[in-house]
Tab-separated table of C-alpha atoms and ligand atoms in Angstrom:
chain	number	residue	atom	x	y	z
D	1	MET	CA	39.372	-19.951	-42.621
D	2	SER	CA	41.728	-18.030	-40.502
D	3	LEU	CA	41.846	-17.401	-37.256
D	4	ALA	CA	42.773	-14.128	-35.817
D	5	PRO	CA	46.286	-14.063	-34.269
D	6	PRO	CA	46.234	-14.383	-30.423
D	7	PRO	CA	46.388	-11.197	-28.667
D	8	ALA	CA	50.037	-10.185	-28.135
D	9	ARG	CA	50.906	-11.163	-24.518
D	10	PRO	CA	51.118	-7.831	-22.506
D	11	PRO	CA	54.591	-7.301	-21.262
D	12	ALA	CA	52.917	-6.513	-17.892
D	13	ARG	CA	56.386	-6.174	-16.152
D	14	LEU	CA	57.874	-3.868	-18.627
D	15	PRO	CA	57.441	-0.196	-17.990
D	16	ASP	CA	56.090	1.613	-20.922
D	17	ALA	CA	59.802	3.365	-21.863
D	18	ARG	CA	61.645	-0.093	-22.322
D	19	ARG	CA	58.588	-1.447	-24.269
D	20	ARG	CA	59.146	1.528	-26.887
D	21	LEU	CA	62.799	0.207	-27.748
D	22	PRO	CA	62.373	-1.598	-31.289
D	23	PRO	CA	63.196	-5.391	-31.815
D	24	VAL	CA	66.524	-6.193	-33.023
D	25	HIS	CA	65.084	-7.240	-36.532
D	26	LYS	CA	63.634	-4.118	-36.910
D	27	LEU	CA	66.863	-2.575	-36.441
D	28	LEU	CA	68.389	-4.891	-38.989
D	29	GLU	CA	66.141	-3.905	-41.576
D	30	SER	CA	67.463	-0.066	-41.640
D	31	PRO	CA	69.583	1.008	-44.485
D	32	ASP	CA	72.561	2.086	-42.130
D	33	ALA	CA	72.226	-1.494	-40.505
D	34	GLN	CA	72.169	-2.890	-43.865
D	35	ALA	CA	75.629	-1.189	-44.438
D	36	LEU	CA	77.228	-2.170	-41.286
D	37	ALA	CA	76.130	-5.571	-41.709
D	38	ALA	CA	78.044	-5.641	-45.084
D	39	GLU	CA	81.027	-4.104	-43.434
D	40	HIS	CA	81.207	-6.332	-40.204
D	41	GLY	CA	79.005	-9.357	-41.027
D	42	ARG	CA	75.641	-9.946	-39.618
D	43	THR	CA	76.341	-11.967	-36.751
D	44	ALA	CA	78.504	-9.393	-35.142
D	45	LEU	CA	76.005	-6.627	-36.170
D	46	THR	CA	73.215	-8.670	-34.412
D	47	ALA	CA	75.397	-9.101	-31.324
D	48	ALA	CA	76.392	-5.383	-31.055
D	49	LEU	CA	72.626	-4.450	-31.769
D	50	ARG	CA	71.785	-6.616	-28.709
D	51	ALA	CA	74.448	-5.341	-26.347
D	52	ALA	CA	73.103	-1.688	-27.548
D	53	LEU	CA	69.641	-2.855	-26.879
D	54	ASP	CA	70.753	-4.194	-23.463
D	55	THR	CA	72.296	-1.017	-22.195
D	56	ALA	CA	69.441	1.253	-23.478
D	57	ARG	CA	66.981	-1.041	-21.480
D	58	ALA	CA	69.194	-0.728	-18.462
D	59	ALA	CA	68.958	3.066	-18.949
D	60	ALA	CA	65.291	3.220	-19.644
D	61	ALA	CA	64.653	1.297	-16.374
D	62	ARG	CA	66.662	3.943	-14.512
D	63	GLY	CA	64.255	6.490	-15.903
D	64	ASP	CA	66.967	7.939	-18.391
D	65	GLY	CA	64.787	7.661	-21.295
D	66	VAL	CA	64.661	5.727	-24.823
D	67	PRO	CA	67.244	6.093	-27.471
D	68	GLY	CA	65.805	6.358	-30.851
D	69	VAL	CA	66.960	3.953	-33.876
D	70	PRO	CA	69.891	6.346	-34.935
D	71	ALA	CA	71.282	6.488	-31.212
D	72	LEU	CA	71.128	2.523	-31.255
D	73	LEU	CA	73.016	2.114	-34.666
D	74	ALA	CA	75.246	4.664	-33.281
D	75	ASP	CA	76.166	2.520	-30.078
D	76	ALA	CA	76.237	-0.539	-32.298
D	77	ARG	CA	78.714	0.890	-34.609
D	78	GLU	CA	81.015	2.219	-31.877
D	79	ARG	CA	80.863	-1.588	-30.204
D	80	LEU	CA	81.680	-3.004	-33.660
D	81	ALA	CA	84.544	-0.399	-34.210
D	82	ALA	CA	86.002	-0.988	-30.694
D	83	ALA	CA	86.134	-4.651	-31.141
D	84	ARG	CA	88.063	-4.350	-34.265
D	85	ARG	CA	90.789	-2.067	-32.616
D	86	PRO	CA	93.848	-4.151	-31.518
D	87	VAL	CA	94.130	-4.410	-27.740
D	88	LEU	CA	97.969	-4.400	-28.190
D	89	ARG	CA	98.609	-1.021	-29.948
D	90	PRO	CA	101.264	1.714	-30.038
D	91	ALA	CA	101.754	3.872	-26.958
D	92	ILE	CA	103.662	7.225	-26.258
D	93	ASN	CA	105.383	6.910	-22.792
D	94	ALA	CA	105.285	10.170	-21.163
D	95	THR	CA	106.026	8.856	-17.756
D	96	GLY	CA	109.884	9.380	-17.754
D	97	VAL	CA	110.541	5.864	-16.931
D	98	VAL	CA	112.657	4.725	-20.061
D	99	LEU	CA	112.597	1.133	-19.590
D	100	HIS	CA	108.840	0.930	-18.708
D	101	THR	CA	107.997	-2.905	-18.550
D	102	ASN	CA	104.544	-2.352	-18.882
D	103	LEU	CA	105.005	-0.232	-22.045
D	104	GLY	CA	107.370	-2.950	-23.555
D	105	ARG	CA	110.705	-1.672	-22.159
D	106	ALA	CA	113.271	-0.580	-24.948
D	107	PRO	CA	111.995	0.841	-28.281
D	108	LEU	CA	113.799	-0.474	-30.919
D	109	ALA	CA	116.303	1.133	-33.127
D	110	ASP	CA	115.237	2.031	-36.856
D	111	ALA	CA	117.922	-0.559	-37.826
D	112	ALA	CA	116.248	-3.217	-35.846
D	113	VAL	CA	112.674	-2.434	-36.868
D	114	ASP	CA	113.613	-2.657	-40.302
D	115	ALA	CA	115.370	-6.110	-39.767
D	116	VAL	CA	112.316	-7.289	-38.042
D	117	ALA	CA	110.170	-5.950	-40.999
D	118	ALA	CA	112.731	-7.884	-43.679
D	119	VAL	CA	111.881	-11.152	-42.117
D	120	ALA	CA	108.524	-11.192	-40.649
D	121	GLY	CA	106.302	-11.599	-43.621
D	122	GLY	CA	108.274	-14.369	-45.304
D	123	TYR	CA	110.884	-17.165	-44.911
D	124	ALA	CA	114.355	-16.391	-43.545
D	125	THR	CA	117.679	-18.112	-43.232
D	126	LEU	CA	117.094	-18.579	-39.704
D	127	GLU	CA	118.727	-22.212	-39.546
D	128	LEU	CA	120.162	-22.100	-42.924
D	129	ASP	CA	124.055	-21.945	-43.644
D	130	THR	CA	123.844	-20.173	-46.969
D	131	ALA	CA	127.655	-20.932	-47.882
D	132	THR	CA	127.010	-24.621	-47.567
D	133	GLY	CA	123.461	-24.941	-48.091
D	134	ARG	CA	123.358	-27.273	-44.891
D	135	ARG	CA	121.634	-26.584	-41.657
D	136	GLY	CA	122.993	-23.591	-39.890
D	137	GLY	CA	122.910	-22.872	-36.044
D	138	ARG	CA	119.718	-20.389	-35.040
D	139	GLY	CA	121.473	-17.432	-33.395
D	140	ASP	CA	124.957	-17.903	-34.543
D	141	ALA	CA	125.234	-14.385	-36.065
D	142	VAL	CA	123.922	-13.126	-32.642
D	143	ALA	CA	126.639	-15.269	-30.503
D	144	ALA	CA	129.415	-13.840	-32.971
D	145	LEU	CA	128.575	-10.467	-32.400
D	146	LEU	CA	128.193	-10.674	-28.635
D	147	CYS	CA	131.401	-12.486	-28.352
D	148	ASP	CA	132.969	-9.803	-30.413
D	149	LEU	CA	131.451	-7.011	-28.259
D	150	THR	CA	132.218	-8.775	-24.965
D	151	GLY	CA	135.438	-10.682	-25.349
D	152	ALA	CA	133.763	-13.789	-24.471
D	153	GLU	CA	134.442	-17.326	-26.021
D	154	ALA	CA	130.945	-18.185	-26.579
D	155	ALA	CA	127.387	-16.712	-26.504
D	156	LEU	CA	123.822	-17.611	-26.858
D	157	ALA	CA	120.482	-15.896	-27.033
D	158	VAL	CA	117.227	-17.210	-25.463
D	159	ASN	CA	113.512	-15.940	-24.760
D	160	ASN	CA	114.314	-13.491	-21.723
D	161	ASN	CA	116.638	-12.985	-18.975
D	162	ALA	CA	114.751	-15.022	-16.560
D	163	ALA	CA	115.004	-17.910	-19.108
D	164	ALA	CA	118.890	-17.442	-19.483
D	165	VAL	CA	119.247	-17.623	-15.594
D	166	LEU	CA	116.780	-20.875	-15.301
D	167	LEU	CA	118.783	-22.343	-18.073
D	168	ALA	CA	122.101	-21.848	-16.628
D	169	VAL	CA	121.186	-23.146	-13.308
D	170	SER	CA	119.335	-26.001	-14.925
D	171	ALA	CA	122.335	-26.937	-17.146
D	172	LEU	CA	125.096	-26.358	-14.558
D	173	ALA	CA	123.709	-26.835	-11.130
D	174	ALA	CA	120.862	-29.212	-11.228
D	175	GLY	CA	121.152	-32.046	-8.535
D	176	GLY	CA	123.662	-29.979	-6.853
D	177	GLU	CA	124.306	-26.708	-4.857
D	178	ALA	CA	124.014	-23.157	-5.925
D	179	VAL	CA	125.700	-20.482	-3.414
D	180	VAL	CA	124.072	-17.120	-3.519
D	181	SER	CA	124.905	-14.136	-1.148
D	182	ARG	CA	122.056	-13.404	1.214
D	183	GLY	CA	122.220	-9.806	-0.038
D	184	GLU	CA	121.342	-10.799	-3.748
D	185	LEU	CA	118.428	-13.180	-3.209
D	186	VAL	CA	116.067	-10.492	-4.939
D	187	GLU	CA	112.851	-10.346	-6.465
D	188	ILE	CA	112.723	-8.873	-9.788
D	189	GLY	CA	108.729	-8.099	-10.302
D	190	GLY	CA	106.522	-10.618	-12.038
D	191	SER	CA	107.461	-12.947	-9.431
D	192	PHE	CA	110.634	-13.814	-10.679
D	193	ARG	CA	112.726	-14.586	-7.274
D	194	ILE	CA	116.248	-15.909	-7.162
D	195	PRO	CA	115.409	-18.575	-4.525
D	196	ASP	CA	112.309	-19.961	-6.873
D	197	VAL	CA	114.550	-20.024	-9.839
D	198	VAL	CA	117.328	-21.919	-8.183
D	199	ARG	CA	114.742	-24.496	-6.769
D	200	GLN	CA	113.060	-24.692	-10.282
D	201	GLY	CA	116.311	-25.125	-12.005
D	202	GLY	CA	116.691	-28.431	-9.975
D	203	ALA	CA	119.314	-27.146	-7.383
D	204	ARG	CA	119.512	-26.609	-3.851
D	205	LEU	CA	120.119	-23.103	-2.587
D	206	VAL	CA	122.794	-22.269	-0.297
D	207	GLU	CA	122.634	-18.780	1.128
D	208	VAL	CA	125.857	-17.250	2.499
D	209	GLY	CA	126.759	-14.057	4.402
D	210	ALA	CA	124.507	-11.594	5.919
D	211	THR	CA	122.061	-9.060	4.039
D	212	ASN	CA	124.553	-6.154	4.109
D	213	LYS	CA	127.970	-8.006	3.936
D	214	THR	CA	129.246	-11.167	2.214
D	215	ARG	CA	132.802	-12.004	2.378
D	216	LEU	CA	134.933	-14.306	0.110
D	217	GLY	CA	135.643	-16.441	3.120
D	218	ASP	CA	131.681	-17.026	3.433
D	219	TYR	CA	131.652	-18.469	-0.111
D	220	GLU	CA	134.550	-20.566	0.592
D	221	ALA	CA	133.175	-22.093	3.819
D	222	ALA	CA	129.936	-23.049	1.949
D	223	ILE	CA	131.454	-25.013	-0.866
D	224	GLY	CA	131.062	-28.823	-0.280
D	225	PRO	CA	131.081	-31.869	-2.444
D	226	ASP	CA	127.709	-30.879	-3.944
D	227	THR	CA	128.562	-27.271	-4.809
D	228	ARG	CA	128.385	-26.826	-8.629
D	229	VAL	CA	127.711	-22.931	-9.201
D	230	LEU	CA	128.482	-19.676	-7.506
D	231	LEU	CA	125.662	-17.389	-8.626
D	232	LYS	CA	126.218	-13.429	-8.427
D	233	VAL	CA	122.972	-11.431	-8.850
D	234	HIS	CA	122.465	-7.916	-9.639
D	235	ARG	CA	120.274	-6.243	-7.212
D	236	SER	CA	118.726	-4.265	-9.945
D	237	ASN	CA	115.554	-2.671	-8.506
D	238	PHE	CA	116.887	-1.731	-4.882
D	239	ARG	CA	120.266	-0.396	-3.547
D	240	MET	CA	122.416	-1.210	-0.406
D	241	VAL	CA	124.034	1.791	1.037
D	242	GLY	CA	126.090	2.057	4.308
D	243	PHE	CA	127.907	-0.678	5.900
D	244	THR	CA	128.137	-3.063	2.945
D	245	ALA	CA	130.866	-5.741	1.709
D	246	ALA	CA	130.960	-8.096	-1.128
D	247	PRO	CA	133.817	-9.932	-2.699
D	248	ALA	CA	135.238	-8.462	-6.287
D	249	THR	CA	134.195	-10.540	-9.061
D	250	ALA	CA	137.724	-11.437	-10.134
D	251	ASP	CA	138.271	-12.870	-6.402
D	252	LEU	CA	135.026	-15.008	-6.853
D	253	ALA	CA	136.057	-16.092	-10.189
D	254	ALA	CA	139.371	-17.291	-8.876
D	255	LEU	CA	137.697	-18.860	-6.037
D	256	ALA	CA	135.464	-20.849	-8.367
D	257	ARG	CA	138.352	-21.877	-10.666
D	258	ARG	CA	140.119	-23.353	-7.725
D	259	ARG	CA	137.445	-25.337	-6.373
D	260	GLY	CA	136.349	-26.509	-9.942
D	261	LEU	CA	132.856	-24.621	-9.660
D	262	ALA	CA	131.107	-22.364	-12.437
D	263	LEU	CA	130.800	-18.828	-11.371
D	264	VAL	CA	127.427	-17.661	-12.931
D	265	GLU	CA	126.500	-13.806	-12.883
D	266	ASP	CA	122.974	-12.254	-13.488
D	267	LEU	CA	123.846	-9.149	-14.597
D	268	GLY	CA	120.209	-8.063	-15.175
D	269	SER	CA	119.988	-5.086	-17.252
D	270	GLY	CA	123.573	-5.458	-18.450
D	271	THR	CA	125.120	-3.166	-20.446
D	272	LEU	CA	127.975	-3.369	-23.456
D	273	VAL	CA	129.123	0.197	-23.173
D	274	ASP	CA	130.747	2.473	-20.373
D	275	LEU	CA	127.753	4.534	-19.399
D	276	THR	CA	129.853	7.057	-18.070
D	277	ALA	CA	130.529	8.212	-21.575
D	278	TYR	CA	126.919	9.437	-21.822
D	279	GLY	CA	126.812	11.295	-18.468
D	280	LEU	CA	125.214	8.335	-16.462
D	281	PRO	CA	126.578	6.616	-13.415
D	282	HIS	CA	128.925	3.653	-14.041
D	283	GLU	CA	127.593	0.144	-14.408
D	284	PRO	CA	129.711	-2.901	-14.826
D	285	THR	CA	129.516	-4.024	-18.361
D	286	VAL	CA	129.093	-7.413	-19.527
D	287	GLY	CA	132.705	-7.224	-21.008
D	288	ASP	CA	133.873	-6.352	-17.308
D	289	ALA	CA	132.370	-9.462	-16.088
D	290	VAL	CA	133.898	-11.586	-18.844
D	291	ALA	CA	137.259	-10.040	-18.294
D	292	ALA	CA	136.928	-10.794	-14.450
D	293	GLY	CA	136.525	-14.423	-15.149
D	294	VAL	CA	133.027	-15.063	-14.849
D	295	ASP	CA	132.068	-18.312	-16.493
D	296	LEU	CA	128.576	-17.225	-17.586
D	297	VAL	CA	127.281	-13.798	-17.553
D	298	THR	CA	123.348	-13.460	-18.111
D	299	PHE	CA	121.542	-10.134	-19.174
D	300	SER	CA	118.479	-8.935	-20.933
D	301	GLY	CA	117.926	-7.921	-24.325
D	302	ASP	CA	115.354	-5.119	-23.878
D	303	LYS	CA	116.830	-3.191	-21.037
D	304	LEU	CA	119.909	-1.079	-21.194
D	305	LEU	CA	120.943	-2.903	-24.361
D	306	GLY	CA	118.145	-1.297	-26.187
D	307	GLY	CA	116.865	-4.399	-28.285
D	308	PRO	CA	114.180	-6.906	-28.051
D	309	GLN	CA	112.787	-8.830	-25.360
D	310	ALA	CA	115.866	-11.610	-25.135
D	311	GLY	CA	117.880	-13.375	-22.476
D	312	LEU	CA	121.681	-13.145	-23.583
D	313	VAL	CA	124.280	-15.360	-22.327
D	314	ALA	CA	128.071	-14.844	-22.590
D	315	GLY	CA	131.193	-16.637	-21.184
D	316	ARG	CA	133.251	-19.764	-21.704
D	317	ARG	CA	132.908	-22.073	-24.577
D	318	ASP	CA	132.314	-25.298	-22.363
D	319	ALA	CA	129.572	-23.663	-20.225
D	320	VAL	CA	127.673	-22.451	-23.314
D	321	ALA	CA	127.756	-25.642	-24.720
D	322	ARG	CA	126.109	-27.195	-21.635
D	323	LEU	CA	123.343	-24.638	-21.999
D	324	LYS	CA	123.036	-25.358	-25.697
D	325	ALA	CA	122.734	-29.116	-25.134
D	326	HIS	CA	120.128	-28.760	-22.444
D	327	PRO	CA	116.690	-30.098	-23.393
D	328	LEU	CA	115.143	-26.714	-21.751
D	329	MET	CA	117.157	-24.486	-24.924
D	330	ARG	CA	114.211	-25.787	-27.077
D	331	ALA	CA	111.689	-24.328	-24.874
D	332	LEU	CA	113.426	-20.980	-24.378
D	333	ARG	CA	114.710	-20.207	-27.874
D	334	PRO	CA	113.974	-16.969	-29.519
D	335	ASP	CA	112.233	-16.527	-32.784
D	336	LYS	CA	113.529	-15.213	-36.119
D	337	MET	CA	111.964	-11.699	-35.258
D	338	ALA	CA	113.720	-11.344	-31.732
D	339	LEU	CA	116.993	-12.722	-33.533
D	340	ALA	CA	116.708	-10.178	-36.500
D	341	ALA	CA	116.265	-7.391	-34.066
D	342	LEU	CA	119.225	-8.489	-31.779
D	343	GLU	CA	121.589	-8.800	-34.669
D	344	ALA	CA	120.541	-5.200	-36.050
D	345	THR	CA	121.006	-3.953	-32.348
D	346	LEU	CA	124.197	-5.475	-31.623
D	347	ARG	CA	125.635	-4.263	-34.924
D	348	LEU	CA	124.860	-0.887	-33.635
D	349	TYR	CA	127.368	-1.245	-31.195
D	350	ARG	CA	130.339	-1.738	-33.583
D	351	GLU	CA	130.163	1.973	-34.307
D	352	PRO	CA	130.047	3.437	-30.784
D	353	ASP	CA	130.386	7.076	-32.044
D	354	ARG	CA	127.082	6.822	-33.432
D	355	LEU	CA	125.333	4.557	-31.128
D	356	ALA	CA	123.423	7.591	-28.941
D	357	GLU	CA	121.948	8.794	-31.784
D	358	ARG	CA	120.958	5.524	-33.320
D	359	LEU	CA	119.891	3.585	-30.163
D	360	PRO	CA	116.519	5.087	-28.493
D	361	VAL	CA	117.188	4.006	-25.179
D	362	LEU	CA	120.600	5.350	-25.055
D	363	ALA	CA	119.376	8.563	-26.539
D	364	MET	CA	116.749	8.805	-24.101
D	365	LEU	CA	118.853	8.316	-21.228
D	366	ALA	CA	121.750	10.688	-22.498
D	367	ALA	CA	119.347	13.674	-23.643
D	368	THR	CA	120.392	16.760	-21.777
D	369	PRO	CA	118.242	19.142	-19.705
D	370	ALA	CA	118.630	21.518	-22.658
D	371	MET	CA	117.383	19.251	-24.996
D	372	LEU	CA	114.473	18.201	-23.186
D	373	GLU	CA	113.772	22.003	-22.585
D	374	ALA	CA	113.677	22.528	-26.090
D	375	ARG	CA	111.446	19.431	-26.532
D	376	ALA	CA	108.757	20.823	-23.910
D	377	ALA	CA	108.927	24.275	-25.456
D	378	ARG	CA	107.887	22.652	-29.033
D	379	LEU	CA	105.203	20.369	-27.601
D	380	ALA	CA	104.015	23.557	-25.524
D	381	GLY	CA	103.747	25.247	-28.677
D	382	LEU	CA	101.715	22.590	-30.311
D	383	LEU	CA	99.364	22.590	-27.284
D	384	ALA	CA	98.636	26.434	-27.357
D	385	GLY	CA	95.451	27.356	-28.221
D	386	ILE	CA	93.544	24.203	-27.060
D	387	GLY	CA	90.654	25.670	-25.270
D	388	GLY	CA	90.205	24.892	-21.669
D	389	LEU	CA	93.707	23.516	-21.102
D	390	THR	CA	96.366	24.967	-19.134
D	391	VAL	CA	100.111	23.799	-19.778
D	392	GLU	CA	102.912	24.569	-17.268
D	393	PRO	CA	106.483	23.548	-17.855
D	394	GLY	CA	108.541	22.164	-14.938
D	395	GLN	CA	111.298	19.990	-13.795
D	396	ASP	CA	111.249	16.618	-12.344
D	397	GLU	CA	113.084	13.526	-12.082
D	398	ALA	CA	113.137	10.693	-14.495
D	399	TYR	CA	114.355	6.824	-14.089
D	400	ALA	CA	115.703	4.240	-16.262
D	401	GLY	CA	113.482	1.776	-14.941
D	402	GLY	CA	113.362	-2.099	-15.796
D	403	GLY	CA	115.550	-2.948	-12.890
D	404	SER	CA	118.534	-0.724	-14.457
D	405	LEU	CA	120.383	2.084	-12.704
D	406	PRO	CA	118.629	1.416	-9.367
D	407	GLY	CA	118.132	4.452	-7.052
D	408	VAL	CA	119.491	6.620	-9.874
D	409	THR	CA	117.455	9.696	-10.991
D	410	ILE	CA	117.973	11.658	-14.130
D	411	PRO	CA	116.936	15.445	-14.190
D	412	THR	CA	114.126	15.924	-16.573
D	413	ARG	CA	111.575	18.319	-17.849
D	414	THR	CA	107.838	18.025	-17.582
D	415	LEU	CA	104.814	19.817	-18.970
D	416	ALA	CA	101.925	19.638	-16.359
D	417	LEU	CA	98.495	19.597	-17.869
D	418	ARG	CA	95.242	20.733	-16.325
D	419	ALA	CA	91.962	20.675	-18.232
D	420	ALA	CA	89.076	22.990	-17.291
D	421	SER	CA	86.315	20.254	-18.344
D	422	MET	CA	87.756	17.180	-16.025
D	423	GLY	CA	90.022	16.311	-13.425
D	424	ALA	CA	93.527	15.005	-13.976
D	425	ALA	CA	92.655	11.245	-13.481
D	426	ALA	CA	89.819	11.609	-16.172
D	427	LEU	CA	92.342	13.294	-18.655
D	428	ALA	CA	94.928	10.512	-18.027
D	429	ALA	CA	92.286	7.899	-18.529
D	430	ARG	CA	91.150	9.570	-21.734
D	431	LEU	CA	94.619	9.789	-22.927
D	432	ARG	CA	95.508	6.009	-21.849
D	433	THR	CA	92.511	4.894	-23.921
D	434	GLY	CA	93.306	6.726	-27.000
D	435	ARG	CA	95.025	5.868	-30.066
D	436	PRO	CA	98.058	5.902	-29.695
D	437	ALA	CA	97.627	5.319	-26.027
D	438	VAL	CA	99.505	8.078	-24.128
D	439	VAL	CA	100.652	7.416	-20.610
D	440	GLY	CA	101.737	10.187	-18.416
D	441	ARG	CA	102.197	10.638	-14.634
D	442	LEU	CA	99.470	12.000	-12.063
D	443	SER	CA	100.851	14.882	-9.642
D	444	GLY	CA	97.845	15.867	-7.554
D	445	ASP	CA	95.594	17.846	-9.626
D	446	ARG	CA	97.781	17.880	-12.799
D	447	LEU	CA	98.473	15.093	-15.539
D	448	LEU	CA	102.714	15.319	-16.175
D	449	LEU	CA	104.036	14.404	-19.464
D	450	ASP	CA	107.727	13.882	-19.012
D	451	LEU	CA	109.715	14.913	-22.269
D	452	ARG	CA	112.579	12.343	-21.581
D	453	THR	CA	110.817	9.245	-22.865
D	454	VAL	CA	109.019	11.148	-25.708
D	455	ALA	CA	110.571	11.159	-29.033
D	456	GLU	CA	110.734	14.205	-31.150
D	457	ALA	CA	109.147	12.662	-33.723
D	458	GLU	CA	106.328	11.599	-31.344
D	459	LEU	CA	105.432	15.284	-30.370
D	460	PRO	CA	102.713	15.913	-33.103
D	461	ALA	CA	100.686	12.639	-32.354
D	462	LEU	CA	101.013	13.397	-28.742
D	463	ALA	CA	99.809	17.079	-29.315
D	464	ALA	CA	96.868	15.601	-31.344
D	465	ALA	CA	96.085	12.977	-28.580
D	466	VAL	CA	95.929	15.888	-25.921
D	467	ARG	CA	93.584	17.726	-28.391
D	468	GLU	CA	91.344	14.866	-28.910
D	469	ALA	CA	91.171	13.969	-24.956
D	470	VAL	CA	90.364	17.528	-23.920
D	471	ALA	CA	87.632	18.311	-26.598
W	501	PLP	C1	115.412	-7.789	-15.046
W	501	PLP	C2	116.036	-8.906	-14.394
W	501	PLP	C3	115.862	-10.212	-14.748
W	501	PLP	C4	114.862	-10.609	-15.403
W	501	PLP	O1	115.040	-10.340	-16.966
W	501	PLP	P1	114.013	-10.447	-18.329
W	501	PLP	O2	114.890	-10.184	-19.275
W	501	PLP	O3	112.907	-9.555	-17.613
W	501	PLP	O4	113.565	-11.756	-17.939
W	501	PLP	C5	116.579	-11.233	-14.149
W	501	PLP	N1	117.444	-10.633	-13.263
W	501	PLP	C6	117.845	-9.400	-12.877
W	501	PLP	C7	118.837	-9.271	-11.909
W	501	PLP	C8	117.087	-8.433	-13.616
W	501	PLP	O5	117.415	-7.261	-13.327
């Protein structure tokens, strides 16, 4: 004897529309769902279908109608595809900020990319001396290149420049005092503040001078029995103009030597070449600092140097040795990929004549307005014929960014986009979420694409991204 099934409990609280949505198990039975399950797995598909149903239920509750099975499956398919897309993905930088920290700073030279690819997937001679078969020093090749390019006795690579400064303070000033000018107690974004780093390194900060003026005598008067280090810091993201003074580096170095202290200079971006040769303003080079007698110079690998994220230290042998021997070194050391990219990047500096054509950062900074105008014209040509899009060439100012060349603007060329179907912010959002992500600059009701930071080879992909975003 069989009992009649109990009547289904009436879903009294659900309005009709929502009751018409199919249950998950029904959706899973459809042939399209079977195909999706084969590709993504049943668990992921079930979760995607539940999410699609949740959204549909909410829409139905608002009176937006009930989607059919094909629409629900399409929603789930899109969710599954989105979940597979990497969050960290390539971007086209059309902001005009060359060293854009949010976009990964320096794009690598081809040689550096090849070097990374060559070691990434397999084993590498990271700490092997192939001549003797014995253990070799990690980063020895990079150190040798740095010495060669800067005239320093010794060098070292760590994870980034923040790490280099922390390591230098920890190894040379812990338990004692570090003397810093009040005009150089900077914050470099991302909460890297010199006073905090000195404290974290176990040293006491002694401030000298005034915001705008610090003299050699100020440093001299602050030196006591506990003083270990004179720390000089590049201002990086701001500029002081007007009534200012700071002692020459060579004079500070002489003072440090006389008093048995170390002079450490955080050069920030740091460059290995005279930028005036590329039509840019003068920046003191790492070699200048070494020649002036600085004991340790620290700088970034991915700013003006144009390499991977890294912190580089160049200076006197004994000072570098103390950093190398410090327990923090193990926590801050770079990996094989960073070292491969660094070595390849530094090798490019051995052929200065061809540097600007090989190093993307320098190529972008040195591009002439005429070159950018030609690039803008080419992009405009690729964008011509996209319905509902107006494109207007213009002039603007670009920046080195990343705490490099503060206050310096570089004349640049732009294309201003306006889409008939959406506002500039909506267009920017669509481009940003595309593949590759395209990041421009909003200016009123227009979206500016700055050609200084777009490589020639990226133009077709950029045009395709705009076409898709406007469609
Ligand atoms: C950029 C910068 C840093 C931090 O360098 P990272 O490589 O980003 O860690 C530190 N000091 C100065 C002066 C800088 O300009």
